[in-house]
PDB file of C-alpha atoms in Angstrom:
ATOM      1  CA  UNK A 826      68.167 -10.013  34.829  1.00  0.00           C
ATOM      2  CA  UNK A 827      69.487  -9.373  31.356  1.00  0.00           C
ATOM      3  CA  UNK A 828      67.165 -12.095  30.087  1.00  0.00           C
ATOM      4  CA  UNK A 829      64.186 -10.428  31.784  1.00  0.00           C
ATOM      5  CA  UNK A 830      65.223  -7.010  30.477  1.00  0.00           C
ATOM      6  CA  UNK A 831      65.644  -8.369  26.967  1.00  0.00           C
ATOM      7  CA  UNK A 832      62.183  -9.973  26.961  1.00  0.00           C
ATOM      8  CA  UNK A 833      60.310  -6.857  28.168  1.00  0.00           C
ATOM      9  CA  UNK A 834      60.551  -4.966  24.835  1.00  0.00           C
ATOM     10  CA  UNK A 835      59.459  -8.111  23.062  1.00  0.00           C
ATOM     11  CA  UNK A 836      56.477  -8.436  25.374  1.00  0.00           C
ATOM     12  CA  UNK A 837      55.593  -4.770  24.786  1.00  0.00           C
ATOM     13  CA  UNK A 838      55.844  -5.266  21.026  1.00  0.00           C
ATOM     14  CA  UNK A 839      53.564  -8.302  21.233  1.00  0.00           C
ATOM     15  CA  UNK A 840      51.030  -6.337  23.308  1.00  0.00           C
ATOM     16  CA  UNK A 841      51.099  -3.454  20.800  1.00  0.00           C
ATOM     17  CA  UNK A 842      50.618  -5.885  17.930  1.00  0.00           C
ATOM     18  CA  UNK A 843      47.704  -7.528  19.736  1.00  0.00           C
ATOM     19  CA  UNK A 844      46.178  -4.096  20.375  1.00  0.00           C
ATOM     20  CA  UNK A 845      46.451  -3.245  16.689  1.00  0.00           C
ATOM     21  CA  UNK A 846      44.717  -6.481  15.748  1.00  0.00           C
ATOM     22  CA  UNK A 847      41.873  -5.886  18.224  1.00  0.00           C
ATOM     23  CA  UNK A 848      41.459  -2.261  17.144  1.00  0.00           C
ATOM     24  CA  UNK A 849      41.462  -3.134  13.478  1.00  0.00           C
ATOM     25  CA  UNK A 850      38.910  -5.858  14.134  1.00  0.00           C
ATOM     26  CA  UNK A 851      36.666  -3.381  15.972  1.00  0.00           C
ATOM     27  CA  UNK A 852      36.896  -0.833  13.152  1.00  0.00           C
ATOM     28  CA  UNK A 853      36.116  -3.432  10.526  1.00  0.00           C
ATOM     29  CA  UNK A 854      33.142  -4.750  12.493  1.00  0.00           C
ATOM     30  CA  UNK A 855      31.271  -1.439  12.448  1.00  0.00           C
ATOM     31  CA  UNK A 856      30.530  -1.203   8.700  1.00  0.00           C
ATOM     32  CA  UNK A 857      29.309  -4.798   8.732  1.00  0.00           C
ATOM     33  CA  UNK A 858      26.400  -3.606  10.891  1.00  0.00           C
ATOM     34  CA  UNK A 859      25.913  -0.014   9.777  1.00  0.00           C
ATOM     35  CA  UNK A 860      26.470  -0.163   6.028  1.00  0.00           C
ATOM     36  CA  UNK A 861      23.649  -1.700   3.930  1.00  0.00           C
ATOM     37  CA  UNK A 862      26.158  -2.944   1.365  1.00  0.00           C
ATOM     38  CA  UNK A 863      27.707  -5.129   4.066  1.00  0.00           C
ATOM     39  CA  UNK A 864      24.389  -6.663   5.165  1.00  0.00           C
ATOM     40  CA  UNK A 865      22.212  -9.234   3.445  1.00  0.00           C
ATOM     41  CA  UNK A 866      19.454  -7.650   1.373  1.00  0.00           C
ATOM     42  CA  UNK A 867      16.025  -8.212   2.945  1.00  0.00           C
ATOM     43  CA  UNK A 868      13.346 -10.457   1.520  1.00  0.00           C
ATOM     44  CA  UNK A 869      10.071  -8.589   1.032  1.00  0.00           C
ATOM     45  CA  UNK A 870       6.554  -9.668   0.064  1.00  0.00           C
ATOM     46  CA  UNK A 871       6.096  -6.831  -2.422  1.00  0.00           C
ATOM     47  CA  UNK A 872       6.244  -7.642  -6.110  1.00  0.00           C
ATOM     48  CA  UNK A 873       8.213  -4.460  -6.633  1.00  0.00           C
ATOM     49  CA  UNK A 874      10.284  -2.321  -4.250  1.00  0.00           C
ATOM     50  CA  UNK A 875      12.886   0.426  -4.193  1.00  0.00           C
ATOM     51  CA  UNK A 876      14.839   2.414  -1.609  1.00  0.00           C
ATOM     52  CA  UNK A 877      16.963   5.519  -2.144  1.00  0.00           C
ATOM     53  CA  UNK A 878      18.853   8.218  -0.287  1.00  0.00           C
ATOM     54  CA  UNK A 879      16.888  11.470  -0.136  1.00  0.00           C
ATOM     55  CA  UNK A 880      20.058  13.582  -0.235  1.00  0.00           C
ATOM     56  CA  UNK A 881      21.457  12.436  -3.575  1.00  0.00           C
ATOM     57  CA  UNK A 882      18.909   9.989  -4.970  1.00  0.00           C
ATOM     58  CA  UNK A 883      21.358   7.088  -4.907  1.00  0.00           C
ATOM     59  CA  UNK A 884      19.912   3.566  -4.937  1.00  0.00           C
ATOM     60  CA  UNK A 885      20.053   1.468  -1.783  1.00  0.00           C
ATOM     61  CA  UNK A 886      17.779  -1.437  -2.766  1.00  0.00           C
ATOM     62  CA  UNK A 887      15.689  -2.538  -5.710  1.00  0.00           C
ATOM     63  CA  UNK A 888      13.371  -5.419  -6.577  1.00  0.00           C
ATOM     64  CA  UNK A 889      11.902  -5.396 -10.075  1.00  0.00           C
ATOM     65  CA  UNK A 890      12.662  -1.694  -9.870  1.00  0.00           C
ATOM     66  CA  UNK A 891      11.660  -0.903 -13.452  1.00  0.00           C
ATOM     67  CA  UNK A 892       8.636  -3.171 -13.856  1.00  0.00           C
ATOM     68  CA  UNK A 893       5.461  -1.176 -14.492  1.00  0.00           C
ATOM     69  CA  UNK A 894       2.630  -1.625 -11.998  1.00  0.00           C
ATOM     70  CA  UNK A 895      -0.603   0.044 -10.961  1.00  0.00           C
ATOM     71  CA  UNK A 896      -0.063   2.458  -8.048  1.00  0.00           C
ATOM     72  CA  UNK A 897      -3.563   3.118  -6.607  1.00  0.00           C
ATOM     73  CA  UNK A 898      -3.766   6.169  -4.300  1.00  0.00           C
ATOM     74  CA  UNK A 899      -0.022   6.738  -4.239  1.00  0.00           C
ATOM     75  CA  UNK A 900      -0.999   8.634  -7.408  1.00  0.00           C
ATOM     76  CA  UNK A 901      -2.004  11.462  -5.081  1.00  0.00           C
ATOM     77  CA  UNK A 902       1.651  12.218  -4.427  1.00  0.00           C
ATOM     78  CA  UNK A 903       1.800  13.594  -7.961  1.00  0.00           C
ATOM     79  CA  UNK A 904      -1.547  15.364  -7.516  1.00  0.00           C
ATOM     80  CA  UNK A 905      -0.136  17.297  -4.575  1.00  0.00           C
ATOM     81  CA  UNK A 906       3.269  17.702  -6.253  1.00  0.00           C
ATOM     82  CA  UNK A 907       1.624  19.429  -9.236  1.00  0.00           C
ATOM     83  CA  UNK A 908      -0.346  21.774  -6.968  1.00  0.00           C
ATOM     84  CA  UNK A 909       2.741  22.717  -4.960  1.00  0.00           C
ATOM     85  CA  UNK A 910       4.639  23.573  -8.158  1.00  0.00           C
ATOM     86  CA  UNK A 911       2.042  26.152  -9.268  1.00  0.00           C
ATOM     87  CA  UNK A 912       3.376  29.685  -9.622  1.00  0.00           C
ATOM     88  CA  UNK A 913       2.231  32.137  -6.958  1.00  0.00           C
ATOM     89  CA  UNK A 914       0.429  29.367  -5.086  1.00  0.00           C
ATOM     90  CA  UNK A 915      -1.856  30.658  -2.320  1.00  0.00           C
ATOM     91  CA  UNK A 916      -2.364  27.871   0.197  1.00  0.00           C
ATOM     92  CA  UNK A 917      -5.088  29.909   1.902  1.00  0.00           C
ATOM     93  CA  UNK A 918      -7.151  30.260  -1.268  1.00  0.00           C
ATOM     94  CA  UNK A 919     -10.751  29.201  -0.632  1.00  0.00           C
ATOM     95  CA  UNK A 920     -12.345  26.434  -2.676  1.00  0.00           C
ATOM     96  CA  UNK A 921     -16.083  25.701  -2.540  1.00  0.00           C
ATOM     97  CA  UNK A 922     -16.902  21.997  -2.265  1.00  0.00           C
ATOM     98  CA  UNK A 923     -19.117  20.817  -5.141  1.00  0.00           C
ATOM     99  CA  UNK A 924     -21.706  18.049  -5.015  1.00  0.00           C
ATOM    100  CA  UNK A 925     -19.876  16.433  -7.921  1.00  0.00           C
ATOM    101  CA  UNK A 926     -16.978  15.572  -5.596  1.00  0.00           C
ATOM    102  CA  UNK A 927     -19.275  13.733  -3.201  1.00  0.00           C
ATOM    103  CA  UNK A 928     -21.122  11.999  -6.028  1.00  0.00           C
ATOM    104  CA  UNK A 929     -17.818  10.773  -7.424  1.00  0.00           C
ATOM    105  CA  UNK A 930     -16.644   9.012  -4.243  1.00  0.00           C
ATOM    106  CA  UNK A 931     -20.100   7.536  -3.713  1.00  0.00           C
ATOM    107  CA  UNK A 932     -20.170   6.179  -7.258  1.00  0.00           C
ATOM    108  CA  UNK A 933     -16.640   4.750  -7.066  1.00  0.00           C
ATOM    109  CA  UNK A 934     -16.821   3.544  -3.468  1.00  0.00           C
ATOM    110  CA  UNK A 935     -13.644   5.534  -2.951  1.00  0.00           C
ATOM    111  CA  UNK A 936     -11.860   6.712   0.187  1.00  0.00           C
ATOM    112  CA  UNK A 937     -13.114  10.121   1.232  1.00  0.00           C
ATOM    113  CA  UNK A 938     -12.416  13.164   3.393  1.00  0.00           C
ATOM    114  CA  UNK A 939     -16.215  13.525   3.633  1.00  0.00           C
ATOM    115  CA  UNK A 940     -16.179  17.068   2.306  1.00  0.00           C
ATOM    116  CA  UNK A 941     -19.617  18.661   2.517  1.00  0.00           C
ATOM    117  CA  UNK A 942     -21.264  20.502  -0.354  1.00  0.00           C
ATOM    118  CA  UNK A 943     -20.975  24.274  -0.081  1.00  0.00           C
ATOM    119  CA  UNK A 944     -18.180  24.281   2.511  1.00  0.00           C
ATOM    120  CA  UNK A 945     -15.350  26.683   1.803  1.00  0.00           C
ATOM    121  CA  UNK A 946     -12.048  24.943   2.414  1.00  0.00           C
ATOM    122  CA  UNK A 947      -8.529  26.182   1.766  1.00  0.00           C
ATOM    123  CA  UNK A 948      -6.043  24.649  -0.648  1.00  0.00           C
ATOM    124  CA  UNK A 949      -3.904  23.760   2.372  1.00  0.00           C
ATOM    125  CA  UNK A 950      -6.835  21.880   3.904  1.00  0.00           C
ATOM    126  CA  UNK A 951      -7.370  20.050   0.627  1.00  0.00           C
ATOM    127  CA  UNK A 952      -3.746  18.883   0.718  1.00  0.00           C
ATOM    128  CA  UNK A 953      -4.306  17.365   4.166  1.00  0.00           C
ATOM    129  CA  UNK A 954      -7.646  15.924   3.050  1.00  0.00           C
ATOM    130  CA  UNK A 955      -5.982  14.313   0.030  1.00  0.00           C
ATOM    131  CA  UNK A 956      -2.978  12.834   1.795  1.00  0.00           C
ATOM    132  CA  UNK A 957      -4.203  11.832   5.286  1.00  0.00           C
ATOM    133  CA  UNK A 958      -7.580  10.101   4.795  1.00  0.00           C
ATOM    134  CA  UNK A 959      -6.703   9.642   1.097  1.00  0.00           C
ATOM    135  CA  UNK A 960      -9.738  11.686   0.124  1.00  0.00           C
ATOM    136  CA  UNK A 961     -10.599  11.187  -3.532  1.00  0.00           C
ATOM    137  CA  UNK A 962     -13.122  14.006  -3.150  1.00  0.00           C
ATOM    138  CA  UNK A 963     -10.303  16.325  -2.068  1.00  0.00           C
ATOM    139  CA  UNK A 964      -8.080  15.195  -4.946  1.00  0.00           C
ATOM    140  CA  UNK A 965     -10.998  15.862  -7.308  1.00  0.00           C
ATOM    141  CA  UNK A 966     -11.341  19.371  -5.859  1.00  0.00           C
ATOM    142  CA  UNK A 967      -7.640  20.054  -6.459  1.00  0.00           C
ATOM    143  CA  UNK A 968      -7.830  18.811 -10.051  1.00  0.00           C
ATOM    144  CA  UNK A 969     -10.948  20.889 -10.686  1.00  0.00           C
ATOM    145  CA  UNK A 970      -9.338  23.977  -9.133  1.00  0.00           C
ATOM    146  CA  UNK A 971      -5.915  23.821 -10.757  1.00  0.00           C
ATOM    147  CA  UNK A 972      -6.846  22.467 -14.166  1.00  0.00           C
ATOM    148  CA  UNK A 973      -7.742  24.771 -17.086  1.00  0.00           C
ATOM    149  CA  UNK A 974     -10.984  24.831 -19.051  1.00  0.00           C
ATOM    150  CA  UNK A 975     -14.574  25.993 -19.064  1.00  0.00           C
ATOM    151  CA  UNK A 976     -16.040  22.685 -17.899  1.00  0.00           C
ATOM    152  CA  UNK A 977     -15.175  20.423 -14.972  1.00  0.00           C
ATOM    153  CA  UNK A 978     -14.260  17.526 -17.254  1.00  0.00           C
ATOM    154  CA  UNK A 979     -11.965  19.787 -19.261  1.00  0.00           C
ATOM    155  CA  UNK A 980     -10.275  21.058 -16.115  1.00  0.00           C
ATOM    156  CA  UNK A 981      -9.736  17.541 -14.799  1.00  0.00           C
ATOM    157  CA  UNK A 982      -8.314  16.424 -18.144  1.00  0.00           C
ATOM    158  CA  UNK A 983      -6.032  19.455 -18.127  1.00  0.00           C
ATOM    159  CA  UNK A 984      -4.820  18.685 -14.615  1.00  0.00           C
ATOM    160  CA  UNK A 985      -4.026  15.066 -15.487  1.00  0.00           C
ATOM    161  CA  UNK A 986      -2.099  16.462 -18.432  1.00  0.00           C
ATOM    162  CA  UNK A 987      -0.064  18.531 -15.974  1.00  0.00           C
ATOM    163  CA  UNK A 988       0.637  15.378 -13.969  1.00  0.00           C
ATOM    164  CA  UNK A 989       2.019  13.647 -17.050  1.00  0.00           C
ATOM    165  CA  UNK A 990       4.017  16.700 -18.053  1.00  0.00           C
ATOM    166  CA  UNK A 991       5.568  16.838 -14.581  1.00  0.00           C
ATOM    167  CA  UNK A 992       6.395  13.138 -14.822  1.00  0.00           C
ATOM    168  CA  UNK A 993       8.289  13.909 -18.014  1.00  0.00           C
ATOM    169  CA  UNK A 994      10.110  16.821 -16.413  1.00  0.00           C
ATOM    170  CA  UNK A 995      11.184  14.617 -13.516  1.00  0.00           C
ATOM    171  CA  UNK A 996      12.442  11.913 -15.867  1.00  0.00           C
ATOM    172  CA  UNK A 997       9.833   9.345 -14.866  1.00  0.00           C
ATOM    173  CA  UNK A 998       9.995   7.516 -18.169  1.00  0.00           C
ATOM    174  CA  UNK A 999       7.966   4.492 -17.025  1.00  0.00           C
ATOM    175  CA  UNK A1000       5.118   6.419 -15.416  1.00  0.00           C
ATOM    176  CA  UNK A1001       1.722   7.376 -16.827  1.00  0.00           C
ATOM    177  CA  UNK A1002      -1.366   8.930 -15.237  1.00  0.00           C
ATOM    178  CA  UNK A1003      -4.962   8.692 -16.395  1.00  0.00           C
ATOM    179  CA  UNK A1004      -6.492   9.866 -13.101  1.00  0.00           C
ATOM    180  CA  UNK A1005      -5.943  12.362 -10.309  1.00  0.00           C
ATOM    181  CA  UNK A1006      -6.394   9.795  -7.516  1.00  0.00           C
ATOM    182  CA  UNK A1007      -5.414   6.369  -8.819  1.00  0.00           C
ATOM    183  CA  UNK A1008      -8.880   5.165  -9.804  1.00  0.00           C
ATOM    184  CA  UNK A1009      -7.984   4.201 -13.348  1.00  0.00           C
ATOM    185  CA  UNK A1010     -10.608   3.995 -16.058  1.00  0.00           C
ATOM    186  CA  UNK A1011      -8.276   2.730 -18.796  1.00  0.00           C
ATOM    187  CA  UNK A1012      -5.552   0.868 -16.920  1.00  0.00           C
ATOM    188  CA  UNK A1013      -3.044   3.505 -18.011  1.00  0.00           C
ATOM    189  CA  UNK A1014      -2.228   4.694 -14.508  1.00  0.00           C
ATOM    190  CA  UNK A1015       1.056   3.021 -13.744  1.00  0.00           C
ATOM    191  CA  UNK A1016       4.579   3.549 -12.491  1.00  0.00           C
ATOM    192  CA  UNK A1017       7.617   1.592 -11.357  1.00  0.00           C
ATOM    193  CA  UNK A1018       9.148   1.367  -7.889  1.00  0.00           C
ATOM    194  CA  UNK A1019      12.130   3.431  -9.050  1.00  0.00           C
ATOM    195  CA  UNK A1020       9.985   6.143 -10.677  1.00  0.00           C
ATOM    196  CA  UNK A1021       7.658   6.422  -7.700  1.00  0.00           C
ATOM    197  CA  UNK A1022      10.588   6.747  -5.303  1.00  0.00           C
ATOM    198  CA  UNK A1023      12.030   9.508  -7.496  1.00  0.00           C
ATOM    199  CA  UNK A1024       8.667  11.279  -7.474  1.00  0.00           C
ATOM    200  CA  UNK A1025       8.436  11.023  -3.694  1.00  0.00           C
ATOM    201  CA  UNK A1026      11.980  12.343  -3.327  1.00  0.00           C
ATOM    202  CA  UNK A1027      11.033  15.341  -5.456  1.00  0.00           C
ATOM    203  CA  UNK A1028       7.874  16.012  -3.434  1.00  0.00           C
ATOM    204  CA  UNK A1029       9.766  15.751  -0.136  1.00  0.00           C
ATOM    205  CA  UNK A1030      11.782  18.817  -1.125  1.00  0.00           C
ATOM    206  CA  UNK A1031       8.680  20.931  -0.408  1.00  0.00           C
ATOM    207  CA  UNK A1032       8.364  21.858   3.266  1.00  0.00           C
ATOM    208  CA  UNK A1033       4.563  21.921   3.005  1.00  0.00           C
ATOM    209  CA  UNK A1034       4.560  18.378   1.641  1.00  0.00           C
ATOM    210  CA  UNK A1035       6.846  17.152   4.425  1.00  0.00           C
ATOM    211  CA  UNK A1036       4.648  18.784   7.056  1.00  0.00           C
ATOM    212  CA  UNK A1037       1.476  17.236   5.649  1.00  0.00           C
ATOM    213  CA  UNK A1038       2.681  13.669   5.143  1.00  0.00           C
ATOM    214  CA  UNK A1039       4.209  13.285   8.617  1.00  0.00           C
ATOM    215  CA  UNK A1040       0.980  14.401  10.336  1.00  0.00           C
ATOM    216  CA  UNK A1041      -0.900  11.547  12.024  1.00  0.00           C
ATOM    217  CA  UNK A1042      -4.061  13.506  12.782  1.00  0.00           C
ATOM    218  CA  UNK A1043      -5.332  16.982  12.020  1.00  0.00           C
ATOM    219  CA  UNK A1044      -8.427  18.939  13.011  1.00  0.00           C
ATOM    220  CA  UNK A1045      -9.506  21.651  10.542  1.00  0.00           C
ATOM    221  CA  UNK A1046     -12.359  24.147  10.422  1.00  0.00           C
ATOM    222  CA  UNK A1047     -14.301  25.371   7.403  1.00  0.00           C
ATOM    223  CA  UNK A1048     -17.119  27.799   6.764  1.00  0.00           C
ATOM    224  CA  UNK A1049     -20.390  26.203   5.701  1.00  0.00           C
ATOM    225  CA  UNK A1050     -22.716  27.538   3.009  1.00  0.00           C
ATOM    226  CA  UNK A1051     -24.939  28.984   5.747  1.00  0.00           C
ATOM    227  CA  UNK A1052     -22.080  30.812   7.494  1.00  0.00           C
ATOM    228  CA  UNK A1053     -21.527  28.276  10.239  1.00  0.00           C
ATOM    229  CA  UNK A1054     -18.338  26.417  11.102  1.00  0.00           C
ATOM    230  CA  UNK A1055     -17.715  22.767  10.356  1.00  0.00           C
ATOM    231  CA  UNK A1056     -15.027  20.660  12.030  1.00  0.00           C
ATOM    232  CA  UNK A1057     -13.119  18.114   9.982  1.00  0.00           C
ATOM    233  CA  UNK A1058     -10.963  15.481  11.676  1.00  0.00           C
ATOM    234  CA  UNK A1059      -8.653  13.480   9.444  1.00  0.00           C
ATOM    235  CA  UNK A1060      -6.367  10.579  10.398  1.00  0.00           C
ATOM    236  CA  UNK A1061      -3.378   9.504   8.344  1.00  0.00           C
ATOM    237  CA  UNK A1062      -3.927   6.069   6.789  1.00  0.00           C
ATOM    238  CA  UNK A1063      -0.166   5.450   6.901  1.00  0.00           C
ATOM    239  CA  UNK A1064       0.255   3.210   9.951  1.00  0.00           C
ATOM    240  CA  UNK A1065       4.047   3.355   9.704  1.00  0.00           C
ATOM    241  CA  UNK A1066       3.846   6.793  11.345  1.00  0.00           C
ATOM    242  CA  UNK A1067       4.161   6.295  15.087  1.00  0.00           C
ATOM    243  CA  UNK A1068       5.201   2.676  14.575  1.00  0.00           C
ATOM    244  CA  UNK A1069       8.651   2.871  13.033  1.00  0.00           C
ATOM    245  CA  UNK A1070      11.110   5.150  14.822  1.00  0.00           C
ATOM    246  CA  UNK A1071      11.886   8.123  12.581  1.00  0.00           C
ATOM    247  CA  UNK A1072       9.057   7.564  10.069  1.00  0.00           C
ATOM    248  CA  UNK A1073       8.058  10.827   8.365  1.00  0.00           C
ATOM    249  CA  UNK A1074       5.578   9.755   5.644  1.00  0.00           C
ATOM    250  CA  UNK A1075       4.449   9.302   2.924  1.00  0.00           C
ATOM    251  CA  UNK A1076       1.345   7.694   1.323  1.00  0.00           C
ATOM    252  CA  UNK A1077      -0.693   4.499   1.244  1.00  0.00           C
ATOM    253  CA  UNK A1078      -2.547   3.045  -1.718  1.00  0.00           C
ATOM    254  CA  UNK A1079      -4.753   0.010  -2.230  1.00  0.00           C
ATOM    255  CA  UNK A1080      -6.564  -1.205  -5.326  1.00  0.00           C
ATOM    256  CA  UNK A1081      -7.798  -4.383  -6.969  1.00  0.00           C
ATOM    257  CA  UNK A1082      -5.160  -4.264  -9.686  1.00  0.00           C
ATOM    258  CA  UNK A1083      -2.491  -2.493  -7.637  1.00  0.00           C
ATOM    259  CA  UNK A1084      -2.760  -4.477  -4.426  1.00  0.00           C
ATOM    260  CA  UNK A1085      -1.493  -2.890  -1.180  1.00  0.00           C
ATOM    261  CA  UNK A1086       1.089  -0.181  -1.860  1.00  0.00           C
ATOM    262  CA  UNK A1087       3.128   2.133   0.337  1.00  0.00           C
ATOM    263  CA  UNK A1088       5.477   5.017  -0.281  1.00  0.00           C
ATOM    264  CA  UNK A1089       7.440   5.723   2.887  1.00  0.00           C
ATOM    265  CA  UNK A1090      10.286   7.738   4.359  1.00  0.00           C
ATOM    266  CA  UNK A1091      12.185   7.909   7.615  1.00  0.00           C
ATOM    267  CA  UNK A1092      14.878  10.119   9.096  1.00  0.00           C
ATOM    268  CA  UNK A1093      17.555   9.065  11.548  1.00  0.00           C
ATOM    269  CA  UNK A1094      20.722  10.899  12.487  1.00  0.00           C
ATOM    270  CA  UNK A1095      19.977  13.650  10.001  1.00  0.00           C
ATOM    271  CA  UNK A1096      19.738  11.164   7.099  1.00  0.00           C
ATOM    272  CA  UNK A1097      16.497  10.498   5.228  1.00  0.00           C
ATOM    273  CA  UNK A1098      15.718   7.500   3.046  1.00  0.00           C
ATOM    274  CA  UNK A1099      12.668   7.112   0.817  1.00  0.00           C
ATOM    275  CA  UNK A1100      11.142   3.837  -0.295  1.00  0.00           C
ATOM    276  CA  UNK A1101       8.345   2.191  -2.239  1.00  0.00           C
ATOM    277  CA  UNK A1102       6.597  -1.170  -2.069  1.00  0.00           C
ATOM    278  CA  UNK A1103       4.079  -2.053  -4.764  1.00  0.00           C
ATOM    279  CA  UNK A1104       1.625  -4.932  -4.398  1.00  0.00           C
ATOM    280  CA  UNK A1105       2.922  -6.145  -1.059  1.00  0.00           C
ATOM    281  CA  UNK A1106       0.857  -8.425   1.187  1.00  0.00           C
ATOM    282  CA  UNK A1107       2.838  -7.167   4.210  1.00  0.00           C
ATOM    283  CA  UNK A1108       3.627  -3.635   3.108  1.00  0.00           C
ATOM    284  CA  UNK A1109       4.414  -2.198   6.550  1.00  0.00           C
ATOM    285  CA  UNK A1110       6.742  -5.040   7.477  1.00  0.00           C
ATOM    286  CA  UNK A1111       8.337  -4.733   4.048  1.00  0.00           C
ATOM    287  CA  UNK A1112       8.847  -1.012   4.589  1.00  0.00           C
ATOM    288  CA  UNK A1113      10.363  -1.546   8.039  1.00  0.00           C
ATOM    289  CA  UNK A1114      12.738  -4.191   6.668  1.00  0.00           C
ATOM    290  CA  UNK A1115      13.871  -1.877   3.889  1.00  0.00           C
ATOM    291  CA  UNK A1116      14.329   1.043   6.277  1.00  0.00           C
ATOM    292  CA  UNK A1117      16.332  -1.194   8.610  1.00  0.00           C
ATOM    293  CA  UNK A1118      18.488  -2.158   5.635  1.00  0.00           C
ATOM    294  CA  UNK A1119      19.021   1.510   4.848  1.00  0.00           C
ATOM    295  CA  UNK A1120      19.852   2.471   8.418  1.00  0.00           C
ATOM    296  CA  UNK A1121      21.658  -0.700   9.478  1.00  0.00           C
ATOM    297  CA  UNK A1122      19.148  -1.375  12.270  1.00  0.00           C
ATOM    298  CA  UNK A1123      16.744  -4.138  13.341  1.00  0.00           C
ATOM    299  CA  UNK A1124      13.552  -2.253  14.194  1.00  0.00           C
ATOM    300  CA  UNK A1125      11.254  -4.376  12.031  1.00  0.00           C
ATOM    301  CA  UNK A1126      11.450  -7.357  14.370  1.00  0.00           C
ATOM    302  CA  UNK A1127       9.966  -5.420  17.308  1.00  0.00           C
ATOM    303  CA  UNK A1128       7.725  -2.884  15.533  1.00  0.00           C
ATOM    304  CA  UNK A1129       4.150  -2.685  16.799  1.00  0.00           C
ATOM    305  CA  UNK A1130       1.853  -1.260  14.172  1.00  0.00           C
ATOM    306  CA  UNK A1131      -0.223   1.787  15.117  1.00  0.00           C
ATOM    307  CA  UNK A1132      -3.958   1.182  14.844  1.00  0.00           C
ATOM    308  CA  UNK A1133      -6.405   3.677  13.388  1.00  0.00           C
ATOM    309  CA  UNK A1134      -9.496   4.638  15.392  1.00  0.00           C
ATOM    310  CA  UNK A1135     -12.864   3.151  14.544  1.00  0.00           C
ATOM    311  CA  UNK A1136     -14.474   4.955  11.633  1.00  0.00           C
ATOM    312  CA  UNK A1137     -11.189   6.298  10.222  1.00  0.00           C
ATOM    313  CA  UNK A1138     -10.564   5.838   6.514  1.00  0.00           C
ATOM    314  CA  UNK A1139      -8.494   2.823   5.479  1.00  0.00           C
ATOM    315  CA  UNK A1140      -6.362   2.738   2.360  1.00  0.00           C
TER     316      UNK A1140
END
């Protein structure tokens, strides 16, 4: 009996020690799954990529983060960012669509919101028209409206100047704009994955921007030159929306020099991460992999990409 009594405390001590080992193992196992630093960095097709925390701007992932590249229509993030930073901005201000905007997209073979000459659209509608169908006509209208000068060319030049000034203010030292929509005439419309992610983070601080870029489809009405009402239906070219759980934006871009590009963001558990892929042959898969890395998840392997309806703009 004394032998049995003497061994009981020892057995209890061994059980407690075993429990401590199991508990410690369980605690240590969690960060290995949930913390990006503990997981292997993903391999992506993009020639350049970056991922950061929206809250503090800290880096999560980078691939050739500071190599300059063309950015195509992701340029429009800055176009909208400049408009939203205007003092006393009236989002309900009416803008009359000019034939020059339509002529421009026809000449360039550019993506369009199909704005009709003489229609009176609001600045808010132009933001949707710029970001969802990637309307170069809408971006042109914004540049023409918010630039300064007595001629359209002067106003556009002035607006592009504002884009470059804002880039300087935001510390985007490796970014340069020569267009309001990414259609570069000189080749001097470039950025880096890090700079573009920083720009997107800045834009996401505006509630209007966040509302626009997470919208998959919008139906808007405008007065025509004859007093009638026209209906515009715009679909978001960003297929990550509705495909990746928690996706909240941001902007596609495709160009001959730029290749397929995507600026993206997602929110899970109250935490938002923002990323960029430049010149990626599988940009949506790349984005999902990077988001998984940021969230410690494995969504990319099962993601089914949302398809756009026939006739919708592609970018």
